[in-house]
């Protein structure tokens, strides 16, 4: 069997969704929000997309990647949705 990137992606998609929707700690004293522009293949073309990252520092001082999202661009409305999602996953306080 020949493995292609799409085969590998499909194989781990359920795990990625479970990770992205896992319950988070209630308190993160520090939360970093940022985006990186990455090139991705979409419908046979290579385009730029924004890979958004939320990185939290928990009460033990350990960094934890809280989530990743990919969109065409970065906007304040998008980040508001991210913050709502993090609250829905258990985050109650960000200092």
XYZ file of N, CA and C in Angstrom:
285
model
N 0.843 -1.185 0.000
C 0.000 0.000 0.000
C 0.888 1.248 0.000
N 0.563 2.180 -0.845
C 1.291 3.443 -0.913
C 0.613 4.433 0.037
N 1.404 4.988 0.965
C 0.876 5.979 1.901
C 1.107 7.377 1.348
N 0.057 8.137 1.311
C 0.138 9.533 0.909
C -0.182 10.389 2.130
N 0.142 11.657 2.031
C -0.150 12.578 3.134
C -1.632 12.522 3.496
N -2.504 12.440 2.492
C -3.942 12.402 2.775
C -4.318 11.156 3.573
N -3.652 10.021 3.318
C -3.918 8.805 4.094
C -3.533 9.001 5.556
N -2.382 9.595 5.772
C -1.906 9.833 7.134
C -2.836 10.817 7.840
N -3.232 11.869 7.148
C -4.131 12.872 7.722
C -5.444 12.234 8.153
N -6.023 11.413 7.290
C -7.279 10.744 7.621
C -7.112 9.821 8.822
N -5.965 9.173 8.924
C -5.723 8.222 10.010
C -5.671 8.895 11.377
N -5.241 10.135 11.431
C -5.110 10.813 12.730
C -6.195 11.862 12.981
N -7.133 12.023 12.068
C -8.151 13.071 12.199
C -8.999 12.914 13.464
N -9.411 11.707 13.797
C -10.227 11.500 15.002
C -9.443 11.885 16.255
N -8.166 11.541 16.295
C -7.328 11.910 17.441
C -7.158 13.426 17.528
N -6.985 14.083 16.380
C -6.832 15.534 16.364
C -8.097 16.212 16.892
N -9.258 15.728 16.458
C -10.519 16.323 16.918
C -10.698 16.140 18.421
N -10.360 14.954 18.923
C -10.471 14.707 20.367
C -9.537 15.637 21.134
N -8.317 15.807 20.635
C -7.354 16.701 21.289
C -7.863 18.139 21.263
N -8.357 18.596 20.123
C -8.811 19.979 19.961
C -10.024 20.282 20.842
N -10.784 19.259 21.207
C -11.999 19.464 21.998
C -11.868 18.991 23.444
N -10.661 18.646 23.880
C -10.473 18.127 25.233
C -10.779 19.212 26.274
N -11.102 18.770 27.477
C -11.343 19.688 28.586
C -10.017 20.294 29.036
N -10.040 21.591 29.307
C -8.834 22.310 29.730
C -8.915 22.656 31.212
N -7.776 23.050 31.783
C -7.746 23.531 33.167
C -8.594 24.801 33.274
N -9.025 25.107 34.484
C -9.832 26.316 34.687
C -9.005 27.589 34.654
N -7.755 27.513 35.105
C -6.944 28.731 35.239
C -5.626 28.595 34.485
N -5.333 29.592 33.668
C -4.037 29.746 33.003
C -3.575 31.167 33.295
N -2.571 31.332 34.159
C -2.113 32.689 34.482
C -1.630 33.466 33.259
N -1.124 32.745 32.262
C -0.625 33.394 31.044
C -1.191 32.656 29.841
N -1.719 33.411 28.882
C -2.183 32.837 27.612
C -1.612 33.681 26.483
N -0.918 33.029 25.564
C -0.382 33.686 24.371
C -1.269 33.326 23.189
N -1.634 34.311 22.387
C -2.406 34.100 21.164
C -1.595 34.666 20.015
N -1.383 33.857 18.988
C -0.594 34.333 17.849
C -0.973 33.533 16.615
N -0.513 33.993 15.477
C -0.765 33.295 14.218
C 0.501 33.283 13.379
N 0.667 32.208 12.650
C 1.764 32.063 11.694
C 1.151 31.892 10.315
N 1.747 32.480 9.314
C 1.284 32.268 7.946
C 2.045 31.075 7.384
N 1.280 30.075 6.918
C 1.881 28.861 6.367
C 1.313 28.595 4.981
N 2.081 27.913 4.176
C 1.622 27.530 2.843
C 0.975 26.156 2.937
N -0.226 26.023 2.352
C -0.942 24.749 2.361
C -1.462 24.458 0.961
N -1.628 23.182 0.686
C -2.211 22.781 -0.593
C -3.726 22.745 -0.421
N -4.433 23.432 -1.298
C -5.891 23.501 -1.240
C -6.435 23.424 -2.661
N -7.199 22.374 -2.936
C -7.800 22.174 -4.259
C -6.759 22.254 -5.369
N -5.625 21.598 -5.151
C -4.594 21.525 -6.179
C -3.682 22.731 -6.287
N -3.897 23.735 -5.449
C -3.045 24.930 -5.462
C -2.395 25.106 -4.106
N -1.306 25.841 -4.069
C -0.655 26.192 -2.809
C -1.056 27.622 -2.467
N -1.639 27.787 -1.269
C -2.094 29.108 -0.831
C -1.564 29.385 0.580
N -1.619 30.643 0.980
C -1.249 31.026 2.344
C -2.474 30.945 3.242
N -2.283 30.396 4.432
C -3.330 30.383 5.450
C -2.702 30.766 6.775
N -3.537 31.259 7.673
C -3.068 31.617 9.012
C -3.299 30.435 9.949
N -2.235 29.986 10.594
C -2.319 28.943 11.614
C -2.308 29.654 12.963
N -3.461 29.668 13.626
C -3.629 30.359 14.905
C -3.296 29.402 16.040
N -2.578 29.897 17.027
C -2.163 29.082 18.165
C -2.546 29.770 19.466
N -3.029 28.990 20.415
C -3.269 29.474 21.778
C -2.382 28.639 22.690
N -1.447 29.303 23.353
C -0.505 28.638 24.247
C -0.738 29.161 25.657
N -1.005 28.249 26.592
C -1.232 28.648 27.974
C -0.101 28.185 28.867
N 0.115 28.920 29.935
C 1.039 28.496 30.988
C 0.160 28.165 32.188
N 0.214 26.902 32.643
C -0.661 26.485 33.734
C -0.106 26.901 35.095
N -0.811 26.548 36.151
C -0.413 26.962 37.500
C 0.904 26.349 37.951
N 1.322 25.257 37.315
C 2.618 24.644 37.628
C 3.743 25.268 36.811
N 3.407 26.218 35.947
C 4.416 26.878 35.122
C 4.751 26.140 33.842
N 3.971 25.111 33.503
C 4.228 24.335 32.287
C 3.423 24.899 31.118
N 4.068 24.958 29.957
C 3.393 25.431 28.745
C 2.495 24.324 28.212
N 1.331 24.730 27.726
C 0.379 23.780 27.168
C -0.254 24.404 25.927
N -0.187 23.699 24.818
C -0.848 24.173 23.608
C -2.338 23.926 23.782
N -3.111 24.994 23.853
C -4.538 24.893 24.131
C -5.348 24.592 22.883
N -4.859 25.021 21.736
C -5.579 24.756 20.503
C -4.882 25.343 19.298
N -5.284 24.825 18.131
C -4.782 25.310 16.838
C -5.972 25.422 15.897
N -5.972 26.476 15.116
C -7.040 26.711 14.149
C -6.419 27.266 12.879
N -6.980 26.907 11.734
C -6.452 27.412 10.470
C -7.553 28.163 9.726
N -7.237 29.393 9.308
C -8.174 30.211 8.541
C -7.412 30.938 7.436
N -8.146 31.618 6.603
C -7.524 32.387 5.524
C -6.770 33.588 6.079
N -7.333 34.236 7.112
C -6.651 35.403 7.688
C -6.964 35.522 9.175
N -6.349 36.490 9.809
C -6.488 36.713 11.250
C -7.401 37.917 11.463
N -8.322 37.816 12.427
C -9.206 38.948 12.712
C -9.580 38.950 14.190
N -10.031 40.100 14.675
C -10.439 40.189 16.077
C -11.674 39.323 16.340
N -12.583 39.221 15.372
C -13.771 38.376 15.527
C -13.359 36.914 15.673
N -12.377 36.499 14.904
C -11.896 35.123 15.011
C -11.377 34.857 16.421
N -10.548 35.785 16.955
C -9.975 35.582 18.289
C -11.061 35.580 19.361
N -12.123 36.343 19.179
C -13.245 36.314 20.116
C -13.871 34.922 20.126
N -14.010 34.321 18.955
C -14.538 32.954 18.868
C -13.606 31.961 19.555
N -12.301 32.150 19.408
C -11.327 31.278 20.072
C -11.494 31.379 21.582
N -11.604 32.594 22.106
C -11.756 32.771 23.550
C -13.048 32.118 24.045
N -14.117 32.217 23.272
C -15.379 31.562 23.637
C -15.209 30.048 23.647
N -14.501 29.520 22.653
C -14.256 28.078 22.602
C -13.454 27.620 23.815
N -12.426 28.372 24.180
C -11.615 28.004 25.342
C -12.465 28.009 26.615
N -13.359 28.973 26.750
C -14.262 28.999 27.913
C -15.181 27.786 27.901
N -15.694 27.427 26.733
C -16.569 26.259 26.622
C -15.838 24.966 26.970
N -14.515 24.975 26.833
C -13.712 23.790 27.143
C -13.193 23.807 28.577
N -13.611 24.787 29.386
C -13.302 24.763 30.805
C -12.506 25.922 31.356
N -11.892 26.737 30.502
C -11.072 27.847 30.998
C -11.998 28.904 31.604
N -11.735 29.265 32.856
C -12.558 30.257 33.538
C -11.812 31.549 33.790
N -10.513 31.468 33.991
C -9.754 32.679 34.320
C -8.462 32.733 33.538
N -8.192 33.935 33.037
C -6.904 34.243 32.421
C -6.433 35.509 33.099
N -5.304 35.462 33.736
C -4.800 36.618 34.481
C -4.129 37.578 33.525
